[in-house]
């Protein structure tokens, strides 16, 4: 009888202790995802009010012990590919879907991001992971930097996706939700860099603030921003709060229901971009 420890609601990175690498069953990946956390100090350049990272601080990741990261990656890939990890610790028919950069902060902020990608490329060859997707889950803010572009170019011949965060595009909304000042121009520049480099999906987190739904105006601004990219973006993931925010908020955040997300997705249909919802 398998021990069903990993589920879509259990993302405790300490279940299987490791510093950089952790397995999770991800609803958005549709199976087992091997996560890479480059932000072991819980530091991000954004401070989203819904962020699930405990003790989040503003800043950059600390230097990475690349040997340790490689050892952990080898251990987990061996467990998943050659041993019985999936049978023992996940529900039956759970498949290994991706290796994703989805840590406790923005991964591309790491100065060793390229070195980590080099290790990853070695492991993809060693374990023959042709069907596995490398996913970069990012707030996009370093995407047009030459260092990020150089690092991602190492994945040119490898299955890869960028999941680029855009929750809102109106300045006040971004300031309130992501707690950063973003210019439309910088988001354009970064999104275009992502699209030119990798298949790119937009990830959009929506929720009620003090019982109020996202405003019609903010949805219209979002649609107008994405309109020029509608044939270039591969999809939109509309999701709500899977787990409670770990941040201290004056406002009360509430998850959107499936039908509330469907109504918003319906408004976005004018974009003709495939939309998936994850209530
Ligand atoms: S970008 Fe991601 S890690 Fe950073 S604060 Fe927002 S949700 Fe948290």
Short mmCIF file of C-alpha atoms and ligand atoms in Angstrom, two decimals:
data_model
loop_
_atom_site.label_atom_id
_atom_site.label_comp_id
_atom_site.label_asym_id
_atom_site.label_seq_id
_atom_site.Cartn_x
_atom_site.Cartn_y
_atom_site.Cartn_z
CA UNK A 1 0.00 0.00 0.00
CA UNK A 2 1.63 3.29 -1.04
CA UNK A 3 2.17 5.92 1.63
CA UNK A 4 0.36 8.92 0.16
CA UNK A 5 2.38 11.72 1.63
CA UNK A 6 2.59 14.15 -1.23
CA UNK A 7 -0.65 15.83 -2.29
CA UNK A 8 -1.52 19.08 -4.04
CA UNK A 9 -2.27 20.75 -0.72
CA UNK A 10 0.81 19.50 1.05
CA UNK A 11 3.73 21.59 -0.15
CA UNK A 12 5.77 21.35 3.00
CA UNK A 13 9.32 21.50 1.69
CA UNK A 14 10.58 19.91 4.90
CA UNK A 15 8.85 16.55 4.45
CA UNK A 16 11.85 15.34 2.51
CA UNK A 17 14.65 17.34 3.98
CA UNK A 18 16.96 18.99 1.51
CA UNK A 19 18.35 22.43 1.11
CA UNK A 20 17.70 23.16 -2.56
CA UNK A 21 15.63 20.36 -4.08
CA UNK A 22 12.18 19.20 -3.02
CA UNK A 23 9.49 17.02 -4.61
CA UNK A 24 5.84 18.19 -4.65
CA UNK A 25 2.67 17.06 -6.32
CA UNK A 26 1.57 20.13 -8.21
CA UNK A 27 -1.96 20.78 -9.45
CA UNK A 28 -0.68 23.17 -12.10
CA UNK A 29 2.08 20.82 -13.30
CA UNK A 30 -0.42 17.95 -13.27
CA UNK A 31 1.87 15.53 -11.47
CA UNK A 32 5.13 15.27 -9.59
CA UNK A 33 7.28 18.35 -9.83
CA UNK A 34 10.85 18.42 -8.62
CA UNK A 35 11.29 21.92 -7.27
CA UNK A 36 14.50 23.88 -7.14
CA UNK A 37 14.67 26.49 -4.41
CA UNK A 38 17.48 28.98 -4.98
CA UNK A 39 16.14 31.36 -2.32
CA UNK A 40 17.00 29.48 0.85
CA UNK A 41 16.98 32.79 2.77
CA UNK A 42 13.30 33.39 1.77
CA UNK A 43 14.28 36.58 -0.04
CA UNK A 44 12.40 38.01 -2.99
CA UNK A 45 12.56 41.36 -4.79
CA UNK A 46 8.73 41.44 -4.62
CA UNK A 47 6.52 41.07 -1.59
CA UNK A 48 3.15 39.84 -2.88
CA UNK A 49 0.44 40.08 -0.27
CA UNK A 50 -0.71 36.52 -1.03
CA UNK A 51 2.80 34.99 -0.94
CA UNK A 52 2.92 31.56 0.68
CA UNK A 53 6.58 31.85 1.68
CA UNK A 54 6.91 32.04 5.46
CA UNK A 55 9.21 34.72 6.88
CA UNK A 56 9.55 36.34 3.45
CA UNK A 57 12.08 39.14 3.34
CA UNK A 58 12.87 41.64 0.62
CA UNK A 59 16.23 40.98 -1.04
CA UNK A 60 18.38 38.65 -3.09
CA UNK A 61 19.25 34.99 -2.58
CA UNK A 62 22.41 34.10 -0.69
CA UNK A 63 25.22 32.31 -2.58
CA UNK A 64 24.38 28.75 -3.56
CA UNK A 65 26.49 25.72 -2.65
CA UNK A 66 26.52 24.29 -6.17
CA UNK A 67 28.08 20.95 -5.11
CA UNK A 68 25.34 20.43 -2.55
CA UNK A 69 22.65 21.37 -5.08
CA UNK A 70 24.10 18.88 -7.60
CA UNK A 71 24.25 16.12 -4.96
CA UNK A 72 20.60 16.71 -4.03
CA UNK A 73 19.50 16.80 -7.64
CA UNK A 74 21.29 13.50 -8.30
CA UNK A 75 19.73 11.94 -5.21
CA UNK A 76 16.18 12.94 -6.16
CA UNK A 77 16.46 12.09 -9.84
CA UNK A 78 17.83 8.68 -8.90
CA UNK A 79 14.93 8.16 -6.46
CA UNK A 80 12.31 9.20 -9.01
CA UNK A 81 13.74 7.78 -12.23
CA UNK A 82 15.51 4.61 -11.01
CA UNK A 83 13.88 3.81 -7.67
CA UNK A 84 10.32 3.52 -6.38
CA UNK A 85 9.70 7.02 -5.03
CA UNK A 86 6.57 7.64 -7.13
CA UNK A 87 4.97 4.33 -6.08
CA UNK A 88 5.83 4.80 -2.45
CA UNK A 89 5.00 8.42 -1.88
CA UNK A 90 2.37 9.53 -4.41
CA UNK A 91 -1.08 8.42 -5.51
CA UNK A 92 -1.12 5.79 -8.22
CA UNK A 93 -0.63 7.05 -11.77
CA UNK A 94 1.14 10.20 -10.62
CA UNK A 95 3.72 11.00 -13.27
CA UNK A 96 6.98 12.89 -13.04
CA UNK A 97 6.16 16.05 -15.01
CA UNK A 98 8.68 18.77 -14.52
CA UNK A 99 11.70 20.21 -12.82
CA UNK A 100 10.70 23.68 -11.81
CA UNK A 101 12.43 26.74 -10.46
CA UNK A 102 9.84 27.65 -7.87
CA UNK A 103 11.50 28.47 -4.65
CA UNK A 104 11.03 30.87 -1.79
CA UNK A 105 11.72 33.96 -3.89
CA UNK A 106 12.69 35.00 -7.40
CA UNK A 107 15.12 32.37 -8.83
CA UNK A 108 16.58 34.54 -11.61
CA UNK A 109 17.83 36.97 -8.96
CA UNK A 110 20.55 34.44 -8.13
CA UNK A 111 23.94 35.32 -9.55
CA UNK A 112 24.53 31.59 -9.97
CA UNK A 113 21.38 30.96 -11.99
CA UNK A 114 23.43 30.10 -15.09
CA UNK A 115 25.64 27.67 -13.13
CA UNK A 116 22.52 25.92 -11.85
CA UNK A 117 21.16 25.64 -15.39
CA UNK A 118 24.48 24.07 -16.46
CA UNK A 119 24.07 21.41 -13.74
CA UNK A 120 20.49 20.83 -14.85
CA UNK A 121 21.51 20.32 -18.48
CA UNK A 122 24.04 17.67 -17.33
CA UNK A 123 21.36 15.83 -15.35
CA UNK A 124 18.82 15.93 -18.15
CA UNK A 125 21.35 14.06 -20.30
CA UNK A 126 22.44 11.70 -17.52
CA UNK A 127 18.90 10.61 -16.62
CA UNK A 128 17.58 10.83 -20.17
CA UNK A 129 14.79 13.22 -19.20
CA UNK A 130 13.61 14.05 -22.72
CA UNK A 131 9.95 14.20 -21.74
CA UNK A 132 10.43 16.33 -18.64
CA UNK A 133 9.76 20.06 -18.92
CA UNK A 134 12.06 22.57 -17.26
CA UNK A 135 9.77 25.26 -15.89
CA UNK A 136 10.92 28.65 -14.75
CA UNK A 137 8.30 30.14 -12.45
CA UNK A 138 9.19 33.80 -12.28
CA UNK A 139 7.94 37.27 -11.55
CA UNK A 140 9.73 38.18 -14.77
CA UNK A 141 11.59 41.14 -13.40
CA UNK A 142 15.07 39.91 -14.42
CA UNK A 143 13.95 38.28 -17.65
CA UNK A 144 15.47 40.78 -20.07
CA UNK A 145 18.81 40.87 -18.23
CA UNK A 146 21.60 39.54 -20.37
CA UNK A 147 22.61 37.07 -17.60
CA UNK A 148 19.12 35.52 -17.52
CA UNK A 149 18.96 35.34 -21.29
CA UNK A 150 22.40 33.70 -21.50
CA UNK A 151 21.42 31.18 -18.85
CA UNK A 152 18.15 30.27 -20.58
CA UNK A 153 19.86 29.94 -23.95
CA UNK A 154 21.60 26.83 -22.52
CA UNK A 155 18.16 25.20 -22.57
CA UNK A 156 17.64 25.91 -26.28
CA UNK A 157 17.34 22.26 -27.27
CA UNK A 158 15.49 21.21 -24.11
CA UNK A 159 11.75 21.17 -23.33
CA UNK A 160 11.17 24.32 -21.33
CA UNK A 161 8.54 26.82 -20.31
CA UNK A 162 8.50 30.17 -18.60
CA UNK A 163 5.56 30.89 -16.29
CA UNK A 164 5.57 34.67 -16.12
CA UNK A 165 3.67 36.37 -13.32
CA UNK A 166 1.26 39.14 -14.22
CA UNK A 167 -1.46 39.52 -11.61
CA UNK A 168 -2.59 42.97 -12.69
CA UNK A 169 -1.30 45.68 -15.00
CA UNK A 170 -2.75 48.79 -13.39
CA UNK A 171 -0.03 50.55 -11.44
CA UNK A 172 -1.98 50.91 -8.21
CA UNK A 173 -3.05 47.29 -8.26
CA UNK A 174 0.54 46.10 -8.74
CA UNK A 175 1.70 48.36 -5.94
CA UNK A 176 -0.96 46.97 -3.64
CA UNK A 177 -0.75 43.28 -4.58
CA UNK A 178 2.88 42.72 -5.54
CA UNK A 179 4.19 45.66 -3.50
CA UNK A 180 6.49 46.91 -6.26
CA UNK A 181 6.56 49.89 -8.58
CA UNK A 182 6.47 48.47 -12.09
CA UNK A 183 6.38 50.42 -15.32
CA UNK A 184 4.36 49.01 -18.19
CA UNK A 185 7.47 49.41 -20.32
CA UNK A 186 9.56 47.17 -18.08
CA UNK A 187 6.90 44.43 -18.06
CA UNK A 188 6.73 44.66 -21.86
CA UNK A 189 10.50 44.39 -22.16
CA UNK A 190 10.66 41.41 -19.82
CA UNK A 191 7.68 39.62 -21.34
CA UNK A 192 9.09 40.06 -24.85
CA UNK A 193 12.43 38.66 -23.64
CA UNK A 194 10.64 35.61 -22.20
CA UNK A 195 8.59 35.05 -25.37
CA UNK A 196 11.66 35.33 -27.59
CA UNK A 197 13.48 32.74 -25.50
CA UNK A 198 10.95 30.13 -24.37
CA UNK A 199 7.31 29.04 -24.67
CA UNK A 200 5.69 31.46 -22.22
CA UNK A 201 2.58 31.16 -20.09
CA UNK A 202 1.14 34.00 -18.01
CA UNK A 203 0.38 33.10 -14.40
CA UNK A 204 -2.21 35.30 -12.77
CA UNK A 205 -3.28 35.05 -9.15
CA UNK A 206 -6.74 36.45 -8.44
CA UNK A 207 -8.59 36.73 -5.15
CA UNK A 208 -10.98 38.95 -3.22
CA UNK A 209 -9.63 41.72 -1.05
CA UNK A 210 -11.98 42.51 1.81
CA UNK A 211 -14.68 40.56 -0.07
CA UNK A 212 -14.22 42.64 -3.25
CA UNK A 213 -13.67 40.92 -6.56
CA UNK A 214 -10.92 42.16 -8.93
CA UNK A 215 -12.35 45.28 -10.59
CA UNK A 216 -13.63 45.30 -14.15
CA UNK A 217 -11.25 48.15 -14.87
CA UNK A 218 -8.21 46.12 -13.79
CA UNK A 219 -9.32 43.17 -15.93
CA UNK A 220 -9.72 45.49 -18.94
CA UNK A 221 -6.24 46.96 -18.44
CA UNK A 222 -4.82 43.42 -18.19
CA UNK A 223 -6.59 42.40 -21.42
CA UNK A 224 -5.41 45.50 -23.27
CA UNK A 225 -1.84 44.88 -22.16
CA UNK A 226 -1.84 41.28 -23.37
CA UNK A 227 -3.69 41.95 -26.66
CA UNK A 228 -0.49 42.54 -28.73
CA UNK A 229 0.95 39.26 -27.41
CA UNK A 230 -2.08 37.09 -27.95
CA UNK A 231 -0.57 34.99 -30.73
CA UNK A 232 2.74 34.70 -28.90
CA UNK A 233 1.71 33.71 -25.38
CA UNK A 234 1.01 29.97 -25.06
CA UNK A 235 -1.57 30.20 -22.32
CA UNK A 236 -2.88 31.92 -19.22
CA UNK A 237 -3.13 30.21 -15.85
CA UNK A 238 -5.77 31.88 -13.74
CA UNK A 239 -5.49 30.66 -10.20
CA UNK A 240 -6.62 31.64 -6.76
CA UNK A 241 -5.23 31.05 -3.29
CA UNK A 242 -4.39 27.37 -2.89
CA UNK A 243 -3.04 27.92 0.60
CA UNK A 244 -3.30 30.81 3.05
CA UNK A 245 -0.97 33.78 2.65
CA UNK A 246 2.01 33.76 5.02
CA UNK A 247 2.19 37.57 4.99
CA UNK A 248 0.75 39.95 7.54
CA UNK A 249 -2.05 41.78 5.76
CA UNK A 250 -4.37 44.54 6.86
CA UNK A 251 -6.83 43.32 4.25
CA UNK A 252 -8.63 40.00 4.28
CA UNK A 253 -7.81 37.85 1.26
CA UNK A 254 -10.33 35.28 0.09
CA UNK A 255 -10.03 32.60 -2.53
CA UNK A 256 -12.16 32.96 -5.69
CA UNK A 257 -14.58 30.15 -6.45
CA UNK A 258 -14.41 28.17 -9.66
CA UNK A 259 -17.41 30.05 -11.07
CA UNK A 260 -15.92 33.44 -10.15
CA UNK A 261 -12.72 32.50 -11.99
CA UNK A 262 -14.79 31.23 -14.93
CA UNK A 263 -16.60 34.58 -15.22
CA UNK A 264 -13.24 36.39 -15.37
CA UNK A 265 -11.86 33.83 -17.84
CA UNK A 266 -14.92 34.47 -19.99
CA UNK A 267 -14.12 38.19 -20.17
CA UNK A 268 -10.56 37.30 -21.22
CA UNK A 269 -11.77 35.15 -24.12
CA UNK A 270 -11.33 38.15 -26.46
CA UNK A 271 -7.62 37.45 -26.22
CA UNK A 272 -8.03 34.02 -27.84
CA UNK A 273 -5.28 32.72 -25.56
CA UNK A 274 -5.96 29.28 -24.04
CA UNK A 275 -6.96 29.81 -20.41
CA UNK A 276 -6.76 27.23 -17.65
CA UNK A 277 -8.27 27.91 -14.27
CA UNK A 278 -7.10 26.59 -10.92
CA UNK A 279 -9.53 27.62 -8.18
S1 LIG B 1 7.08 36.94 -6.62
FE1 LIG B 1 6.57 34.92 -5.81
S2 LIG B 1 8.07 34.52 -4.17
FE2 LIG B 1 8.15 36.72 -4.66
S3 LIG B 1 6.78 37.65 -3.18
FE3 LIG B 1 5.57 37.24 -5.03
S4 LIG B 1 4.64 35.23 -4.72
FE4 LIG B 1 6.30 35.45 -3.20
#
